[in-house]
C-alpha cells in the first residue's frame, strides 16, 4: 500500500510517499481502507517531534480517518469487513490502510460521506467537550472564540450557535471572519487590525464575555482574559501561535473567573462513555442539519506536505482532508 512516511523529524517537505507493507489486524484492532483522513494541527507538531505522542520511525501522520473495514482482529464483534466506519487513530491515517483500535472506531451513520466523517471527531469532539463539559455554556451567554476560522475554532463557533450562545468570532482576516459569520457568529473582531479589548468592551457594553475559547495562545490570551465577565470561564485549548502564555494570577481573582484546561484526548481515554455520548450528540446535530463541517479542500497523499504547510501558515479555514 501507499503511505506518507516520516522517517526523521523535520518540516513537511521531508515527508515521502512510499510503498509499504499493509498492516495486519491484531487482537482488539482492525484494518481500515482509508477513504479520507482529516488534517489537524497536531499532525504538524508530530512530524517535528513537538507533540506529546512520538510514534517510532517510520510513521505516517494523520489521526482521524473514515473508510471501509478490511479485516477485524480477535475480540471485535461490533464491526465486520465491508462496514463503513470512522476512527481516531492518533497517527497512521495518511496512508491507503491503517490499523485502528476497535474501541475508537464507530460506524458511519446513514447519509454521511467519508470526507465529512473524517472531519468530525477531532475538532467537534474537542469543542463540544470544551463548551459543554468544561465551560457549562448556557443559552444567552456570550462566547468569544479566538482563531475562530481554524479547525477547532470554527467548530466552537458552530456549536456555540447550536447551544444558544451569542458568538463573537475573532480571527486574523476579513475572509476568515465572513466564514465565521456564515457559520453562526453574530459579531466579529479582526485582531490583526482591531484592538481586542476595545472591541469586546463595545460588543458587550462593558460587561465582558462569559466564555472564552482559546486555541491560539501567545499575546492574545492575556488581553482576552482581561475582557472576561464576572464568573466567566476561560478555556485553555491550545497554543497554535507557538508560545505558551504566562497569566498573572491576580486576574482570575479580580474577575472571580475560572481558567479551565481542555484535553479532549485524555477525556476520551478516561471517560469513554461520556465521550461516546458526546459523539452521538454531534451525529444528531449533523443528521438534523444543524451542523456541517466546512471543508476547504481535498488533497491526495502526494499533497500532504502542502496541506501541512498551509496549516502552519494560517491558510486553512475549517478543514483540509486527505483522500488517498
Ligand atoms: N486541547 C485539546 O484537546 C485540543 C484538541 C485539538 C486541537 N488542539 C489544539 O488547538 C490548536 C488549534 O488546532 P486546529 O486543528 O484548530 O488548528 P488550525 O486549524 O490551524 O487553527 C489554528 C488557528 O490559530 C491561529 N493562529 C495564530 N497564530 C498561528 C500560527 N503561528 N500558526 C498557526 N495558526 C495560528 C490561526 O487563526 P488566525 O489566522 O485567524 O489567527 C488558525 O486558524 C492547536 O494548538 C491544537 O494542538 C487542542
Short mmCIF file of C-alpha atoms and ligand atoms in Angstrom, two decimals:
data_model
loop_
_atom_site.label_atom_id
_atom_site.label_comp_id
_atom_site.label_asym_id
_atom_site.label_seq_id
_atom_site.Cartn_x
_atom_site.Cartn_y
_atom_site.Cartn_z
CA UNK A 1 0.00 0.00 0.00
CA UNK A 2 1.00 3.64 -0.42
CA UNK A 3 1.71 5.74 2.67
CA UNK A 4 3.14 9.12 3.56
CA UNK A 5 6.14 8.41 5.77
CA UNK A 6 8.01 10.48 8.33
CA UNK A 7 11.50 8.94 8.61
CA UNK A 8 13.02 11.76 10.68
CA UNK A 9 11.71 14.90 12.40
CA UNK A 10 11.57 17.90 10.11
CA UNK A 11 9.33 20.25 8.10
CA UNK A 12 6.52 18.89 5.85
CA UNK A 13 8.73 18.75 2.74
CA UNK A 14 10.84 15.99 4.35
CA UNK A 15 7.84 13.60 4.22
CA UNK A 16 7.92 10.94 1.47
CA UNK A 17 5.23 8.85 -0.24
CA UNK A 18 6.34 5.20 -0.38
CA UNK A 19 5.11 1.64 -0.92
CA UNK A 20 4.98 -0.16 2.45
CA UNK A 21 3.59 -3.36 3.98
CA UNK A 22 -0.15 -3.39 4.66
CA UNK A 23 -1.00 -3.59 8.39
CA UNK A 24 -2.47 -6.83 9.81
CA UNK A 25 -5.41 -6.95 12.22
CA UNK A 26 -4.44 -7.95 15.78
CA UNK A 27 -6.39 -8.55 19.00
CA UNK A 28 -8.84 -5.66 19.57
CA UNK A 29 -7.74 -3.91 16.39
CA UNK A 30 -8.94 -3.72 12.80
CA UNK A 31 -7.58 -2.66 9.42
CA UNK A 32 -9.39 0.19 7.66
CA UNK A 33 -9.05 1.01 3.95
CA UNK A 34 -8.75 4.78 4.24
CA UNK A 35 -11.05 6.88 2.08
CA UNK A 36 -10.47 10.15 3.90
CA UNK A 37 -8.24 11.46 6.68
CA UNK A 38 -8.73 14.87 8.31
CA UNK A 39 -5.71 17.15 8.74
CA UNK A 40 -5.24 18.55 12.24
CA UNK A 41 -2.74 20.90 13.85
CA UNK A 42 -1.10 18.11 15.92
CA UNK A 43 -0.02 16.47 12.61
CA UNK A 44 2.22 19.49 12.03
CA UNK A 45 3.72 19.12 15.52
CA UNK A 46 4.14 15.33 15.39
CA UNK A 47 6.37 15.37 12.28
CA UNK A 48 8.62 17.90 14.02
CA UNK A 49 8.88 15.90 17.26
CA UNK A 50 6.99 18.65 19.14
CA UNK A 51 3.87 16.67 20.11
CA UNK A 52 3.19 14.69 23.28
CA UNK A 53 2.94 11.45 21.27
CA UNK A 54 6.11 10.36 19.46
CA UNK A 55 5.46 7.24 17.32
CA UNK A 56 8.53 5.17 16.34
CA UNK A 57 10.04 5.90 12.87
CA UNK A 58 8.98 5.48 10.18
CA UNK A 59 5.39 6.55 10.84
CA UNK A 60 2.57 8.15 8.87
CA UNK A 61 0.88 11.17 10.43
CA UNK A 62 -2.93 11.51 10.20
CA UNK A 63 -5.08 10.97 13.29
CA UNK A 64 -8.73 10.70 12.20
CA UNK A 65 -9.89 8.54 9.32
CA UNK A 66 -13.01 7.32 7.58
CA UNK A 67 -13.10 4.30 5.32
CA UNK A 68 -14.14 0.67 4.98
CA UNK A 69 -13.23 -2.18 7.33
CA UNK A 70 -10.88 -4.62 5.57
CA UNK A 71 -10.13 -7.10 8.34
CA UNK A 72 -11.06 -7.37 12.04
CA UNK A 73 -8.93 -8.80 14.84
CA UNK A 74 -9.95 -11.19 17.62
CA UNK A 75 -12.46 -9.74 20.07
CA UNK A 76 -14.10 -7.22 17.73
CA UNK A 77 -17.79 -8.03 17.47
CA UNK A 78 -19.43 -4.68 16.67
CA UNK A 79 -17.85 -4.34 13.20
CA UNK A 80 -17.18 -6.59 10.20
CA UNK A 81 -15.35 -6.36 6.85
CA UNK A 82 -17.17 -4.04 4.44
CA UNK A 83 -18.60 -1.74 7.15
CA UNK A 84 -18.19 1.99 6.59
CA UNK A 85 -16.50 3.42 9.69
CA UNK A 86 -14.72 6.43 11.14
CA UNK A 87 -11.96 6.16 13.71
CA UNK A 88 -9.45 8.02 15.81
CA UNK A 89 -6.04 6.55 15.14
CA UNK A 90 -3.70 9.24 16.54
CA UNK A 91 -1.40 8.70 13.57
CA UNK A 92 -1.10 6.37 10.55
CA UNK A 93 -4.05 7.83 8.60
CA UNK A 94 -2.19 9.44 5.68
CA UNK A 95 -1.99 6.02 4.01
CA UNK A 96 -4.15 3.68 1.97
CA UNK A 97 -4.67 1.44 5.03
CA UNK A 98 -4.40 1.95 8.77
CA UNK A 99 -4.62 -0.15 11.93
CA UNK A 100 -7.28 1.21 14.32
CA UNK A 101 -8.43 0.38 17.83
CA UNK A 102 -11.87 -1.29 17.88
CA UNK A 103 -12.87 0.89 20.85
CA UNK A 104 -12.13 4.08 18.89
CA UNK A 105 -13.90 3.02 15.67
CA UNK A 106 -17.57 3.79 15.01
CA UNK A 107 -20.00 3.00 12.15
CA UNK A 108 -20.64 5.96 9.82
CA UNK A 109 -24.32 6.90 10.11
CA UNK A 110 -26.57 6.70 7.04
CA UNK A 111 -26.29 9.68 4.73
CA UNK A 112 -22.85 10.82 5.88
CA UNK A 113 -19.98 10.79 3.35
CA UNK A 114 -16.46 9.74 4.33
CA UNK A 115 -14.93 13.22 3.95
CA UNK A 116 -17.41 14.59 6.49
CA UNK A 117 -16.91 11.58 8.77
CA UNK A 118 -13.13 12.23 8.77
CA UNK A 119 -13.69 15.85 9.81
CA UNK A 120 -15.86 15.44 12.86
CA UNK A 121 -14.36 13.82 15.87
CA UNK A 122 -11.22 15.78 16.49
CA UNK A 123 -12.46 19.33 16.07
CA UNK A 124 -16.12 18.98 17.06
CA UNK A 125 -15.27 16.44 19.79
CA UNK A 126 -12.81 18.90 21.34
CA UNK A 127 -15.07 21.92 21.04
CA UNK A 128 -18.21 20.18 22.32
CA UNK A 129 -16.33 18.76 25.31
CA UNK A 130 -14.87 22.23 25.97
CA UNK A 131 -18.14 24.18 25.73
CA UNK A 132 -20.47 21.63 27.33
CA UNK A 133 -18.37 19.72 29.88
CA UNK A 134 -15.73 22.29 30.81
CA UNK A 135 -17.47 25.68 30.40
CA UNK A 136 -21.09 24.66 31.01
CA UNK A 137 -22.05 27.18 28.32
CA UNK A 138 -25.64 28.39 28.76
CA UNK A 139 -28.13 29.77 26.20
CA UNK A 140 -27.89 33.56 26.02
CA UNK A 141 -24.28 33.69 27.28
CA UNK A 142 -21.59 35.41 25.22
CA UNK A 143 -18.89 33.15 23.77
CA UNK A 144 -15.64 34.60 22.38
CA UNK A 145 -13.76 32.24 20.03
CA UNK A 146 -10.13 33.05 19.14
CA UNK A 147 -8.65 31.57 15.94
CA UNK A 148 -12.32 31.25 15.05
CA UNK A 149 -11.94 30.09 11.43
CA UNK A 150 -9.46 27.28 12.25
CA UNK A 151 -10.43 23.64 12.76
CA UNK A 152 -11.43 23.64 16.42
CA UNK A 153 -12.33 27.35 16.32
CA UNK A 154 -14.95 27.06 13.57
CA UNK A 155 -16.43 24.00 15.30
CA UNK A 156 -16.70 26.10 18.50
CA UNK A 157 -18.47 28.89 16.59
CA UNK A 158 -20.97 26.43 15.14
CA UNK A 159 -21.57 24.56 18.41
CA UNK A 160 -21.85 27.85 20.32
CA UNK A 161 -24.63 28.88 17.94
CA UNK A 162 -26.36 25.47 18.32
CA UNK A 163 -26.13 25.77 22.13
CA UNK A 164 -27.83 29.16 22.00
CA UNK A 165 -24.87 31.40 22.84
CA UNK A 166 -24.14 34.82 21.34
CA UNK A 167 -20.96 34.05 19.42
CA UNK A 168 -18.18 36.59 18.92
CA UNK A 169 -15.62 35.30 16.40
CA UNK A 170 -12.07 36.69 16.45
CA UNK A 171 -9.59 35.93 13.66
CA UNK A 172 -6.83 37.48 11.55
CA UNK A 173 -8.56 38.23 8.21
CA UNK A 174 -11.91 39.51 6.98
CA UNK A 175 -12.27 36.46 4.73
CA UNK A 176 -11.99 34.18 7.76
CA UNK A 177 -14.49 36.30 9.67
CA UNK A 178 -17.00 36.20 6.80
CA UNK A 179 -16.97 32.39 7.04
CA UNK A 180 -17.44 32.63 10.83
CA UNK A 181 -20.50 34.83 10.28
CA UNK A 182 -21.98 32.29 7.86
CA UNK A 183 -21.34 29.60 10.48
CA UNK A 184 -23.09 31.40 13.33
CA UNK A 185 -21.08 34.31 14.71
CA UNK A 186 -23.20 37.38 15.44
CA UNK A 187 -20.19 39.66 15.98
CA UNK A 188 -16.64 39.59 14.65
CA UNK A 189 -13.25 41.02 15.63
CA UNK A 190 -10.30 41.20 13.21
CA UNK A 191 -7.43 41.08 15.70
CA UNK A 192 -4.80 41.91 13.12
CA UNK A 193 -6.21 45.45 12.82
CA UNK A 194 -8.63 45.95 15.73
CA UNK A 195 -7.93 46.16 19.46
CA UNK A 196 -9.39 43.01 21.01
CA UNK A 197 -10.19 44.54 24.41
CA UNK A 198 -11.75 47.69 23.00
CA UNK A 199 -13.99 45.71 20.62
CA UNK A 200 -15.12 43.32 23.38
CA UNK A 201 -15.99 46.35 25.54
CA UNK A 202 -18.05 47.76 22.65
CA UNK A 203 -19.79 44.48 21.86
CA UNK A 204 -20.70 43.60 25.46
CA UNK A 205 -21.43 47.11 26.69
CA UNK A 206 -18.51 46.79 29.10
CA UNK A 207 -19.65 43.64 30.91
CA UNK A 208 -17.15 41.29 29.19
CA UNK A 209 -17.61 37.85 27.63
CA UNK A 210 -18.88 34.88 29.65
CA UNK A 211 -16.83 32.13 27.99
CA UNK A 212 -13.54 32.41 26.07
CA UNK A 213 -12.38 29.58 23.81
CA UNK A 214 -8.63 29.92 23.20
CA UNK A 215 -6.81 27.53 20.81
CA UNK A 216 -4.23 30.20 19.87
CA UNK A 217 -2.30 31.33 22.97
CA UNK A 218 0.53 33.85 22.51
CA UNK A 219 -0.17 37.53 23.14
CA UNK A 220 -3.93 37.24 22.63
CA UNK A 221 -4.57 35.22 25.77
CA UNK A 222 -3.94 37.84 28.44
CA UNK A 223 -5.82 40.54 26.52
CA UNK A 224 -8.77 38.16 26.19
CA UNK A 225 -8.72 37.14 29.85
CA UNK A 226 -8.73 40.82 30.85
CA UNK A 227 -12.03 41.08 28.93
CA UNK A 228 -13.85 38.22 30.69
CA UNK A 229 -17.04 38.81 32.68
CA UNK A 230 -17.57 38.24 36.39
CA UNK A 231 -17.68 34.42 36.91
CA UNK A 232 -16.54 33.86 33.31
CA UNK A 233 -14.83 30.65 32.12
CA UNK A 234 -11.59 30.81 30.15
CA UNK A 235 -10.94 27.62 28.15
CA UNK A 236 -7.27 26.76 27.57
CA UNK A 237 -7.42 24.70 24.36
CA UNK A 238 -4.12 25.11 22.51
CA UNK A 239 -1.16 27.22 21.51
CA UNK A 240 -1.24 27.44 17.71
CA UNK A 241 0.67 30.75 17.89
CA UNK A 242 3.61 28.77 19.23
CA UNK A 243 4.14 30.34 22.66
CA UNK A 244 2.53 29.30 25.93
CA UNK A 245 1.40 32.47 27.72
CA UNK A 246 2.05 33.13 31.41
CA UNK A 247 -1.03 34.64 33.02
CA UNK A 248 -0.88 36.91 36.10
CA UNK A 249 -2.90 35.01 38.73
CA UNK A 250 -4.44 38.19 40.11
CA UNK A 251 -6.69 38.26 37.01
CA UNK A 252 -8.81 35.20 37.89
CA UNK A 253 -9.03 36.57 41.45
CA UNK A 254 -10.21 40.02 40.36
CA UNK A 255 -12.68 38.63 37.82
CA UNK A 256 -13.95 35.80 40.02
CA UNK A 257 -13.47 33.69 36.90
CA UNK A 258 -12.23 30.15 36.18
CA UNK A 259 -9.30 29.21 33.95
CA UNK A 260 -10.21 25.73 32.71
CA UNK A 261 -7.98 23.23 30.91
CA UNK A 262 -9.35 21.23 27.98
CA UNK A 263 -7.65 17.96 26.93
CA UNK A 264 -10.12 16.10 24.77
CA UNK A 265 -7.83 13.12 24.01
CA UNK A 266 -7.40 12.40 27.73
CA UNK A 267 -11.16 12.88 28.30
CA UNK A 268 -11.90 10.32 25.56
CA UNK A 269 -9.45 7.85 27.20
CA UNK A 270 -10.55 8.40 30.81
CA UNK A 271 -14.31 8.89 30.24
CA UNK A 272 -15.09 6.84 27.11
CA UNK A 273 -18.82 6.57 27.90
CA UNK A 274 -19.16 10.34 28.28
CA UNK A 275 -17.20 10.85 25.07
CA UNK A 276 -19.42 8.33 23.27
CA UNK A 277 -22.50 10.31 24.38
CA UNK A 278 -20.91 13.50 23.04
CA UNK A 279 -20.15 11.81 19.68
CA UNK A 280 -23.78 10.65 19.49
CA UNK A 281 -24.99 14.20 20.19
CA UNK A 282 -22.74 15.55 17.43
CA UNK A 283 -24.05 12.97 14.95
CA UNK A 284 -27.60 14.02 15.88
CA UNK A 285 -26.77 17.71 15.26
CA UNK A 286 -25.42 16.65 11.86
CA UNK A 287 -28.42 14.49 10.99
CA UNK A 288 -30.83 17.28 11.95
CA UNK A 289 -28.97 19.57 9.54
CA UNK A 290 -27.81 21.91 12.33
CA UNK A 291 -24.10 21.27 11.82
CA UNK A 292 -21.92 20.82 8.73
CA UNK A 293 -18.11 20.80 8.74
CA UNK A 294 -16.58 23.32 6.32
CA UNK A 295 -14.12 21.50 4.03
CA UNK A 296 -11.69 23.94 2.39
CA UNK A 297 -10.02 21.35 0.13
CA UNK A 298 -9.46 17.64 -0.50
CA UNK A 299 -5.92 16.55 -1.42
CA UNK A 300 -4.30 13.23 -2.48
CA UNK A 301 -1.49 11.66 -0.42
CA UNK A 302 1.16 13.40 -2.56
CA UNK A 303 -0.12 16.78 -1.34
CA UNK A 304 0.17 16.06 2.39
CA UNK A 305 3.29 18.31 2.66
CA UNK A 306 1.35 21.15 1.01
CA UNK A 307 -1.63 20.63 3.34
CA UNK A 308 0.55 20.70 6.46
CA UNK A 309 2.41 23.81 5.19
CA UNK A 310 -0.89 25.62 4.60
CA UNK A 311 -1.95 24.80 8.14
CA UNK A 312 1.34 26.07 9.59
CA UNK A 313 0.94 29.30 7.58
CA UNK A 314 -2.60 30.04 8.85
CA UNK A 315 -4.08 29.47 5.39
CA UNK A 316 -6.74 26.92 6.35
CA UNK A 317 -10.38 27.74 7.06
CA UNK A 318 -12.26 24.82 8.59
CA UNK A 319 -10.73 21.54 7.44
CA UNK A 320 -8.37 20.06 4.87
CA UNK A 321 -8.99 16.38 4.13
CA UNK A 322 -6.61 13.87 2.51
CA UNK A 323 -8.32 11.36 0.23
CA UNK A 324 -5.80 8.55 -0.56
N1 LIG B 1 -6.88 20.69 23.98
C1 LIG B 1 -7.30 19.81 23.11
O1 LIG B 1 -7.89 18.79 23.46
C2 LIG B 1 -7.06 20.09 21.65
C3 LIG B 1 -7.68 19.32 20.66
C4 LIG B 1 -7.49 19.65 19.31
C5 LIG B 1 -6.63 20.71 18.99
N2 LIG B 1 -5.99 21.39 19.99
C6 LIG B 1 -5.08 22.49 19.70
O2 LIG B 1 -5.83 23.59 19.19
C7 LIG B 1 -4.99 24.36 18.36
C8 LIG B 1 -5.70 24.62 17.03
O3 LIG B 1 -5.86 23.41 16.32
P1 LIG B 1 -6.60 23.38 14.90
O4 LIG B 1 -6.56 22.00 14.40
O5 LIG B 1 -7.88 24.10 15.01
O6 LIG B 1 -5.57 24.29 14.04
P2 LIG B 1 -5.85 25.30 12.84
O7 LIG B 1 -6.98 24.84 12.02
O8 LIG B 1 -4.53 25.53 12.20
O9 LIG B 1 -6.31 26.64 13.59
C9 LIG B 1 -5.43 27.37 14.39
C10 LIG B 1 -5.74 28.87 14.27
O10 LIG B 1 -4.81 29.55 15.11
C11 LIG B 1 -4.50 30.81 14.56
N3 LIG B 1 -3.05 31.04 14.61
C12 LIG B 1 -2.44 32.10 15.18
N4 LIG B 1 -1.12 32.04 15.07
C13 LIG B 1 -0.85 30.90 14.39
C14 LIG B 1 0.36 30.31 13.93
N5 LIG B 1 1.56 30.86 14.19
N6 LIG B 1 0.29 29.15 13.24
C15 LIG B 1 -0.90 28.58 13.00
N7 LIG B 1 -2.09 29.10 13.40
C16 LIG B 1 -2.06 30.27 14.10
C17 LIG B 1 -4.99 30.82 13.10
O11 LIG B 1 -6.07 31.72 13.05
P3 LIG B 1 -5.85 33.29 12.69
O12 LIG B 1 -5.02 33.34 11.45
O13 LIG B 1 -7.23 33.75 12.49
O14 LIG B 1 -5.17 33.88 13.89
C18 LIG B 1 -5.52 29.39 12.86
O15 LIG B 1 -6.71 29.41 12.12
C19 LIG B 1 -3.67 23.61 18.22
O16 LIG B 1 -2.73 24.16 19.14
C20 LIG B 1 -4.04 22.20 18.62
O17 LIG B 1 -2.94 21.47 19.14
C21 LIG B 1 -6.20 21.10 21.30
#
